[in-house]
Short mmCIF file of N, CA and C in Angstrom, two decimals:
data_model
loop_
_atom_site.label_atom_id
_atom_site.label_comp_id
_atom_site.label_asym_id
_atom_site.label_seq_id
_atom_site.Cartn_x
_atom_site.Cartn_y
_atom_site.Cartn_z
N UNK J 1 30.53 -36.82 -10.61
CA UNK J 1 29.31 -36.59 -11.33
C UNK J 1 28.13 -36.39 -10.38
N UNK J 2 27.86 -37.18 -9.04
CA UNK J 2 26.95 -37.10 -8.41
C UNK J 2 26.70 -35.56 -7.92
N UNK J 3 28.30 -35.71 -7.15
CA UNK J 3 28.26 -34.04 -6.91
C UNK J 3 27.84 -33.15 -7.71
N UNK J 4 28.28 -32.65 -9.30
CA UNK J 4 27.86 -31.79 -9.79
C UNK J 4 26.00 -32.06 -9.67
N UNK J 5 25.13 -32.99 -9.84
CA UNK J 5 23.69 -33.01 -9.85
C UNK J 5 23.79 -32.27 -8.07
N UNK J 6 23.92 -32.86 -7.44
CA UNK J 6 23.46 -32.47 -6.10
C UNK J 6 23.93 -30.61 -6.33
N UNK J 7 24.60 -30.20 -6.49
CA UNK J 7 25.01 -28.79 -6.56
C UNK J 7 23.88 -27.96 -7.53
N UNK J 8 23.75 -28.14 -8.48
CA UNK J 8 22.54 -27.78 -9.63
C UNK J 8 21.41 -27.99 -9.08
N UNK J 9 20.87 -29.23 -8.45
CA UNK J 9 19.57 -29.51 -7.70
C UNK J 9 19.55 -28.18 -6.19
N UNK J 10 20.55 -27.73 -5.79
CA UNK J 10 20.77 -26.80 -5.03
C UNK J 10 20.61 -25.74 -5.01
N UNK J 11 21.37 -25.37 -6.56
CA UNK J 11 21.37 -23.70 -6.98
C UNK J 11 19.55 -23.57 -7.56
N UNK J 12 19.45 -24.87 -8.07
CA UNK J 12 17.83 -24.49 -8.71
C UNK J 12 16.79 -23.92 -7.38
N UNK J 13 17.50 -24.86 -6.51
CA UNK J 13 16.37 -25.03 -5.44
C UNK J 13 16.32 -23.55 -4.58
N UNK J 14 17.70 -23.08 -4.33
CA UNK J 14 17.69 -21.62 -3.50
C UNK J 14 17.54 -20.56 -4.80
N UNK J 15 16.97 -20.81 -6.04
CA UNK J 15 16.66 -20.01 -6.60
C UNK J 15 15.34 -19.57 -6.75
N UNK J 16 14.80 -21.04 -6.79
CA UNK J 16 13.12 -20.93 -6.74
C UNK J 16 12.55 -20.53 -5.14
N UNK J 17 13.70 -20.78 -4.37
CA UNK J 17 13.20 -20.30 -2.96
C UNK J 17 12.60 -18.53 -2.85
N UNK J 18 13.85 -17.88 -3.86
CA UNK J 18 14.04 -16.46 -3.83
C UNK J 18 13.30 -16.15 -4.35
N UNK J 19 12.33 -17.11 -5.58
CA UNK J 19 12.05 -16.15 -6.69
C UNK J 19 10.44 -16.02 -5.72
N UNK J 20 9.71 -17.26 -5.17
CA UNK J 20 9.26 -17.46 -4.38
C UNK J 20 8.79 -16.39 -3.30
N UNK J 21 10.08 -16.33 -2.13
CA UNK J 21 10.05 -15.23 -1.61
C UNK J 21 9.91 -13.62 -2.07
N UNK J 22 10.31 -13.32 -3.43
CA UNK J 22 10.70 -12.02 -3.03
C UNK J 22 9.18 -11.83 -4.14
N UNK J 23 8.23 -13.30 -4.51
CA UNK J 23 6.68 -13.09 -5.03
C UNK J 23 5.80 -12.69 -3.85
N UNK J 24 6.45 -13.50 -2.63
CA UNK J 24 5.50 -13.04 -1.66
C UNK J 24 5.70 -11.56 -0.73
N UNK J 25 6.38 -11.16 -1.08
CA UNK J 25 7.49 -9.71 -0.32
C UNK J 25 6.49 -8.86 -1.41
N UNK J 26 5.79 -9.19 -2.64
CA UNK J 26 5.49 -7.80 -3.53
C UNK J 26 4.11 -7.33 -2.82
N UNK J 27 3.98 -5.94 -3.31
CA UNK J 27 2.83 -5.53 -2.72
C UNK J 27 1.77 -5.37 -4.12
N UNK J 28 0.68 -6.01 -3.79
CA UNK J 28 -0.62 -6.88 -4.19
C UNK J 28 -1.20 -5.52 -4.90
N UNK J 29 -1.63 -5.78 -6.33
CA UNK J 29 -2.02 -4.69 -6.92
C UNK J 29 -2.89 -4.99 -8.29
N UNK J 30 -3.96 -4.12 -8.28
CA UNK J 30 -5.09 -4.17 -9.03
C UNK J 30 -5.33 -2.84 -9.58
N UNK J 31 -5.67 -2.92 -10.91
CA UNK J 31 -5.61 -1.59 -11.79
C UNK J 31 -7.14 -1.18 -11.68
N UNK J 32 -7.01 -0.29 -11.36
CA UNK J 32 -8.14 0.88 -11.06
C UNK J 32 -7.74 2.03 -11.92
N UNK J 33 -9.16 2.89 -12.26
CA UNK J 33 -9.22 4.17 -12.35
C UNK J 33 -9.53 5.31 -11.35
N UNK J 34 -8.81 6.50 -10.89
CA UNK J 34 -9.12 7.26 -9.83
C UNK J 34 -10.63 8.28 -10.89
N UNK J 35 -11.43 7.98 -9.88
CA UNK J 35 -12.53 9.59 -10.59
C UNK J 35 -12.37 10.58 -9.73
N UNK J 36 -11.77 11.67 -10.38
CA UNK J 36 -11.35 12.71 -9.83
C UNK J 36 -12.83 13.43 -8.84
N UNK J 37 -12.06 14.32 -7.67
CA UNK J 37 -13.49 15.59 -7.96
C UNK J 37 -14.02 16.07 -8.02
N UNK J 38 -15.36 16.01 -7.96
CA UNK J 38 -16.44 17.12 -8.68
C UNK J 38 -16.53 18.23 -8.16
N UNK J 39 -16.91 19.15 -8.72
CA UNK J 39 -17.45 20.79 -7.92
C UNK J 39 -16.47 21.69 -8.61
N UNK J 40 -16.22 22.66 -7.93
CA UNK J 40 -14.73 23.88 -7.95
C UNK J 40 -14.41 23.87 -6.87
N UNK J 41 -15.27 23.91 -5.49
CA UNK J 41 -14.64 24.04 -4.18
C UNK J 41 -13.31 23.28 -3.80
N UNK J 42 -12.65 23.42 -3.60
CA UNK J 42 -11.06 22.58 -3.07
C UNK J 42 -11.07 21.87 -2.25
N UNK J 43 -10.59 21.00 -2.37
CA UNK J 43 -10.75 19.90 -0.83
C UNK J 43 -10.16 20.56 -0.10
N UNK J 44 -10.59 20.09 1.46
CA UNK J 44 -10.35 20.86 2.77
C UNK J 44 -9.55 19.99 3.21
N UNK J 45 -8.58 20.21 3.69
CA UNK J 45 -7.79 18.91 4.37
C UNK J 45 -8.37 18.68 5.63
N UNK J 46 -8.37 17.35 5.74
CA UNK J 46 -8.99 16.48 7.00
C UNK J 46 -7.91 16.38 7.77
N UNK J 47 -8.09 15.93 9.13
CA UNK J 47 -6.95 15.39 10.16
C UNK J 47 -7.45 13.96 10.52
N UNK J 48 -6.02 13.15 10.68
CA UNK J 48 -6.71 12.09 11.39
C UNK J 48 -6.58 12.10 12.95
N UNK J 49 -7.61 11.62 13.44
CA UNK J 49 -8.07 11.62 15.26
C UNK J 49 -6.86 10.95 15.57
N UNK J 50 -6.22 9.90 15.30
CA UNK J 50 -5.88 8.73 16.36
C UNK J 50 -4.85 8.25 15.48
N UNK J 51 -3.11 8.31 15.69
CA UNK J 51 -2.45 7.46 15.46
C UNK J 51 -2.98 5.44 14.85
N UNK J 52 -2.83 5.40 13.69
CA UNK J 52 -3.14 3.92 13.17
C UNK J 52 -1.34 3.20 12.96
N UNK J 53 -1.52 2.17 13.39
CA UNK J 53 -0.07 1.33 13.29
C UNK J 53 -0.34 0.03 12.67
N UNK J 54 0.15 0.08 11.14
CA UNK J 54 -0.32 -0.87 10.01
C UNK J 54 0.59 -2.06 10.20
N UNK J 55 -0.29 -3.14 9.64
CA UNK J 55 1.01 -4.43 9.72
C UNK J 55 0.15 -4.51 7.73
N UNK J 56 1.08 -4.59 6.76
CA UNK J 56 1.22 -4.85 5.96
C UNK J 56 1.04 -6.50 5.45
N UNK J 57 0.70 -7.11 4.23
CA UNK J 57 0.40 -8.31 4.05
C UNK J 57 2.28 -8.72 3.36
N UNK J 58 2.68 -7.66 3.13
CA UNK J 58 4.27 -7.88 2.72
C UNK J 58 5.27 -8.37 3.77
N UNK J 59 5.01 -7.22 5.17
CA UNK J 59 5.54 -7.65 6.51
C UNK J 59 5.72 -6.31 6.73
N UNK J 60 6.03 -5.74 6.28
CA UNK J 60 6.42 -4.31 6.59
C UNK J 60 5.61 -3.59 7.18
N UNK J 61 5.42 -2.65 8.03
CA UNK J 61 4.67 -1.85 8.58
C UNK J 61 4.99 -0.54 8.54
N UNK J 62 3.54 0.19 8.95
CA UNK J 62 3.63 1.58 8.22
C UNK J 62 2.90 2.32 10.19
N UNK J 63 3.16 3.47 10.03
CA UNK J 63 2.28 4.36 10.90
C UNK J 63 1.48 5.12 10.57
N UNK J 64 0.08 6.21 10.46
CA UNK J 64 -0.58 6.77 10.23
C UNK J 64 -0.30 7.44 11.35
N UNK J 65 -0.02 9.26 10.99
CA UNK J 65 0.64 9.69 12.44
C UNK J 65 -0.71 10.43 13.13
N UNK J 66 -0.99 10.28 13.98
CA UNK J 66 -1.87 11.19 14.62
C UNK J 66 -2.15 12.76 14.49
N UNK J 67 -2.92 13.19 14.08
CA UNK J 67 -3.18 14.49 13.29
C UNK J 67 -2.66 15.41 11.99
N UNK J 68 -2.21 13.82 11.39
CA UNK J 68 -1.52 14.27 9.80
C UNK J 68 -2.71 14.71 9.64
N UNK J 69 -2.74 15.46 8.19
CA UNK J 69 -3.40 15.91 6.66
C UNK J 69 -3.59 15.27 5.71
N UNK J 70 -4.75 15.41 5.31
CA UNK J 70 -4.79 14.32 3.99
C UNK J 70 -6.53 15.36 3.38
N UNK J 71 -6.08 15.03 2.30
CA UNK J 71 -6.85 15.63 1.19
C UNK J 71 -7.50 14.33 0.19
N UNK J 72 -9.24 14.42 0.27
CA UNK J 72 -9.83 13.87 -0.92
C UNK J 72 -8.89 14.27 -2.27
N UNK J 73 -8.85 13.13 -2.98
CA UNK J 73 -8.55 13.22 -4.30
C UNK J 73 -9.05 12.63 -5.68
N UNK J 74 -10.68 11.99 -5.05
CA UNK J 74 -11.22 11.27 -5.88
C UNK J 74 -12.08 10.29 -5.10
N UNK J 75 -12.31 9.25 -6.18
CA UNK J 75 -12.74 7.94 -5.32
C UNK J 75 -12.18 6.77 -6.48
N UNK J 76 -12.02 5.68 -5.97
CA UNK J 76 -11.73 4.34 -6.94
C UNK J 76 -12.79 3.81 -6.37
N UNK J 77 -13.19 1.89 -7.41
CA UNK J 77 -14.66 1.52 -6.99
C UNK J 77 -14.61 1.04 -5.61
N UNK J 78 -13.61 0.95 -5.10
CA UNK J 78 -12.71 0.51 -3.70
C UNK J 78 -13.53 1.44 -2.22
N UNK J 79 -13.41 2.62 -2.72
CA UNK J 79 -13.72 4.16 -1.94
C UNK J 79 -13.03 5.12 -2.33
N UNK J 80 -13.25 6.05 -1.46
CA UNK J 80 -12.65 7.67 -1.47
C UNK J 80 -11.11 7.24 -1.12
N UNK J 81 -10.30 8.44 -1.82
CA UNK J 81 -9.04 8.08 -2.17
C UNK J 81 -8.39 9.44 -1.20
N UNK J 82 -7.75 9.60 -0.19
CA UNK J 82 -6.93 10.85 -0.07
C UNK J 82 -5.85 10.76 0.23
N UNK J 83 -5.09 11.71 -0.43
CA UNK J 83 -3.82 11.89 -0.53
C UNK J 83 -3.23 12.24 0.81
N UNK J 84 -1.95 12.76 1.13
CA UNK J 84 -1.27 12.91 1.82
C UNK J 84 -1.24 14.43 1.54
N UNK J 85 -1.33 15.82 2.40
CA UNK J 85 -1.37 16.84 2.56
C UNK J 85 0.22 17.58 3.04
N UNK J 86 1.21 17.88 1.83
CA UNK J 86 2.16 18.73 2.31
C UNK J 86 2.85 17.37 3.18
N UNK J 87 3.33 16.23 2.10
CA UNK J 87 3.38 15.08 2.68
C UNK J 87 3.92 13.79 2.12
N UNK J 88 4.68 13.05 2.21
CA UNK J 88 4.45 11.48 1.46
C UNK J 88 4.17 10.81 2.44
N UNK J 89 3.82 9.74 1.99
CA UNK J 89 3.05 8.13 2.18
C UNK J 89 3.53 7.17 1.43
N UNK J 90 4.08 6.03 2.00
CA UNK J 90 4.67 5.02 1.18
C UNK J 90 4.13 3.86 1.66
N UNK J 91 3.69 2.86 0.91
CA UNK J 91 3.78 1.21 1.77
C UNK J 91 5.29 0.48 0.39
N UNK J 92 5.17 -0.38 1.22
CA UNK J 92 6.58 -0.92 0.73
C UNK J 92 6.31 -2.37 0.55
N UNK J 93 6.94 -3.53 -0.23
CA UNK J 93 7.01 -4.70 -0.30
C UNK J 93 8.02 -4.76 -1.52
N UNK J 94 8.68 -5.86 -2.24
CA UNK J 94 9.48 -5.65 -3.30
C UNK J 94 10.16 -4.36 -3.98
N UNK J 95 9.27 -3.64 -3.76
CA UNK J 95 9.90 -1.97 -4.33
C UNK J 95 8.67 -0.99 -3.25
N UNK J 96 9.46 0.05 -3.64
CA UNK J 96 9.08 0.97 -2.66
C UNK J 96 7.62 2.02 -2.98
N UNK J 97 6.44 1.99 -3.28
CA UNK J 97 5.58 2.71 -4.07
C UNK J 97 4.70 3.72 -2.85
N UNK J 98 4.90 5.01 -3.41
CA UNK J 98 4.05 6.30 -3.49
C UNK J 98 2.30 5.37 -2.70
N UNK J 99 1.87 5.87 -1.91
CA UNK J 99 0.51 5.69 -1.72
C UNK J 99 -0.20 6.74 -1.17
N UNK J 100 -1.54 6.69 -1.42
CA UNK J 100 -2.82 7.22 -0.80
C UNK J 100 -3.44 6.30 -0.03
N UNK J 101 -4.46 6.79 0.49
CA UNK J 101 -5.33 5.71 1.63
C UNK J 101 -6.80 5.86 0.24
N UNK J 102 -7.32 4.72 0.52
CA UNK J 102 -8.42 4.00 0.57
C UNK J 102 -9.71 3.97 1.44
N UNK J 103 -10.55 4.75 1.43
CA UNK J 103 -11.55 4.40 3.08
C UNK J 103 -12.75 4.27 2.35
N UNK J 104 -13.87 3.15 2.79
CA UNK J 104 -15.50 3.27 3.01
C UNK J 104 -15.23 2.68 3.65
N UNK J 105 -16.76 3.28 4.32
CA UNK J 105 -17.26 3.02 5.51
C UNK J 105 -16.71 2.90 6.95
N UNK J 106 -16.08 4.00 6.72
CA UNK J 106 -15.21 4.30 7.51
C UNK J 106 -13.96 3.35 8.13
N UNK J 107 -13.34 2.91 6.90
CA UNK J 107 -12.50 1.67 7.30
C UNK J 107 -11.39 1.94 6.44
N UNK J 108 -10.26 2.18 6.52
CA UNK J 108 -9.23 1.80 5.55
C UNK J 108 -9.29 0.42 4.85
N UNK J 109 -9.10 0.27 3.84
CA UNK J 109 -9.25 -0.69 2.97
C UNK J 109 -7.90 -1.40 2.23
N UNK J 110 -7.65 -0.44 1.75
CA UNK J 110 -6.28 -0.06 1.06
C UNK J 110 -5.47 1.06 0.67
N UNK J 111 -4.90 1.10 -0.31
CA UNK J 111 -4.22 2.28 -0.87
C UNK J 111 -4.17 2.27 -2.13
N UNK J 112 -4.29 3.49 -2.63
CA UNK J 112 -3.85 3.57 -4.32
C UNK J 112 -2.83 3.98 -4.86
N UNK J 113 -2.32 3.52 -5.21
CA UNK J 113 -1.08 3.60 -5.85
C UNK J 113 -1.17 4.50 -6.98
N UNK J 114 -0.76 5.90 -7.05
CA UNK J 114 -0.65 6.65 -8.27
C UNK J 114 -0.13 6.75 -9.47
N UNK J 115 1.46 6.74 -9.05
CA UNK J 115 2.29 5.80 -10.22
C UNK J 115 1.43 4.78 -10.82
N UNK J 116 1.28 4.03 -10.27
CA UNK J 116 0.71 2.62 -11.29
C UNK J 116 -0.85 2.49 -11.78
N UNK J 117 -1.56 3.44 -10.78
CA UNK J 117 -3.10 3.74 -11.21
C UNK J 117 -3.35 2.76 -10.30
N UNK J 118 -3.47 1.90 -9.80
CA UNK J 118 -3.91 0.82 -9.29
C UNK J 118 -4.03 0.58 -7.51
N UNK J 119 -5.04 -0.42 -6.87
CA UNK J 119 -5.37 -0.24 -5.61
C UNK J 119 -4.91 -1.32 -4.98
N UNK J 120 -4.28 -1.26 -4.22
CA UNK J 120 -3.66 -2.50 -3.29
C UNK J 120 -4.67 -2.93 -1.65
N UNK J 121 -4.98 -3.99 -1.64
CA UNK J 121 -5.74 -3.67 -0.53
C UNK J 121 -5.59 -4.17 0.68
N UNK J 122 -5.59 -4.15 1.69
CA UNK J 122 -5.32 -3.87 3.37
C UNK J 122 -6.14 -4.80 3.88
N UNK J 123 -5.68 -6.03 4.44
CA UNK J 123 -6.62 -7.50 5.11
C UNK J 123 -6.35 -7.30 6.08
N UNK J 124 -7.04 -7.40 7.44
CA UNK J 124 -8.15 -6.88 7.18
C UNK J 124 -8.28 -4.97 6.83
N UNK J 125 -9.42 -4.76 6.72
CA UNK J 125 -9.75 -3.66 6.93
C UNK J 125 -9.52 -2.63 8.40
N UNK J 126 -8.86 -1.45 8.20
CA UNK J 126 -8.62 -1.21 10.02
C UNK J 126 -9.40 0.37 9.97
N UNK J 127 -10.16 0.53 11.13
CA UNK J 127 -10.87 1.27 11.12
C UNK J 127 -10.68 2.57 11.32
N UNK J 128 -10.61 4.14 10.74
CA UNK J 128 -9.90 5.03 10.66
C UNK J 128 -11.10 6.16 10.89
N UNK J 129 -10.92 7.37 11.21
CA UNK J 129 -11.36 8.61 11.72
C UNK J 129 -10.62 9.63 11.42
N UNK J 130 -11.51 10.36 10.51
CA UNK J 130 -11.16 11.62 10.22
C UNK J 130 -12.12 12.83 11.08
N UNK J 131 -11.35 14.57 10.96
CA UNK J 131 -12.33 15.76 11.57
C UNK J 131 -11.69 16.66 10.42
N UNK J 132 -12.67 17.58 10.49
CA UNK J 132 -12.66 18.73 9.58
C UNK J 132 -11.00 19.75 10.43
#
């Protein structure tokens, strides 16, 4: 009898460990609206100056490659939102989600998540450079 408690006190325990872990593995997300926009002119795709090498709050890490493309696609109340140009972008934690970058003030912030509408955001802030 003892045994069976000690075994149950076990399975509970490496269950709540997992459920635990794989809460802190998700990537952190807040529902936003994107405002598309304005004008007719087309966004111009930007380049970025300088390779960025992300450490994620999930663990995972991402690269920003040195003279990718990326296109305004709006702004959330976060900042300006641009996409990935002839391109994907992913950050990852629990599941794998689609992203855009996030920037004011000239800082990456976070990312927005399109699928879900919503903005995940980037502790700290890492500081990013775009050119026409």
């Amino acid at each position: 009898m003892r045994q069976y408690k000690y075994r149950k006190f076990l399975r509970q325990g490496i269950a709540l460990c997992a459920s635990m872990l794989m809460a802190a593995c998700a990537v952190e997300q807040v529902p936003v609206k994107l405002a598309s926009r304005m004008g007719d002119v087309p966004a111009q795709p930007v380049h970025l100056v300088k390779q960025i090498n992300l450490q994620l709050d999930t663990g995972y890490t991402r690269t920003l490659k040195s003279d990718s493309m990326w296109l305004n696609a709006g702004s959330v109340e976060q900042g300006e939102v641009y996409r990935p140009y002839k391109d994907v972008f992913t950050v990852e934690g629990a599941h794998i989600h689609e992203a855009y970058l996030v920037v004011s003030d000239h800082k990456l912030v976070g990312f927005y998540l399109p699928a879900e509408q919503a903005f995940s955001p980037l502790r700290p802030g890492v500081p990013i450079a775009f050119q026409q």
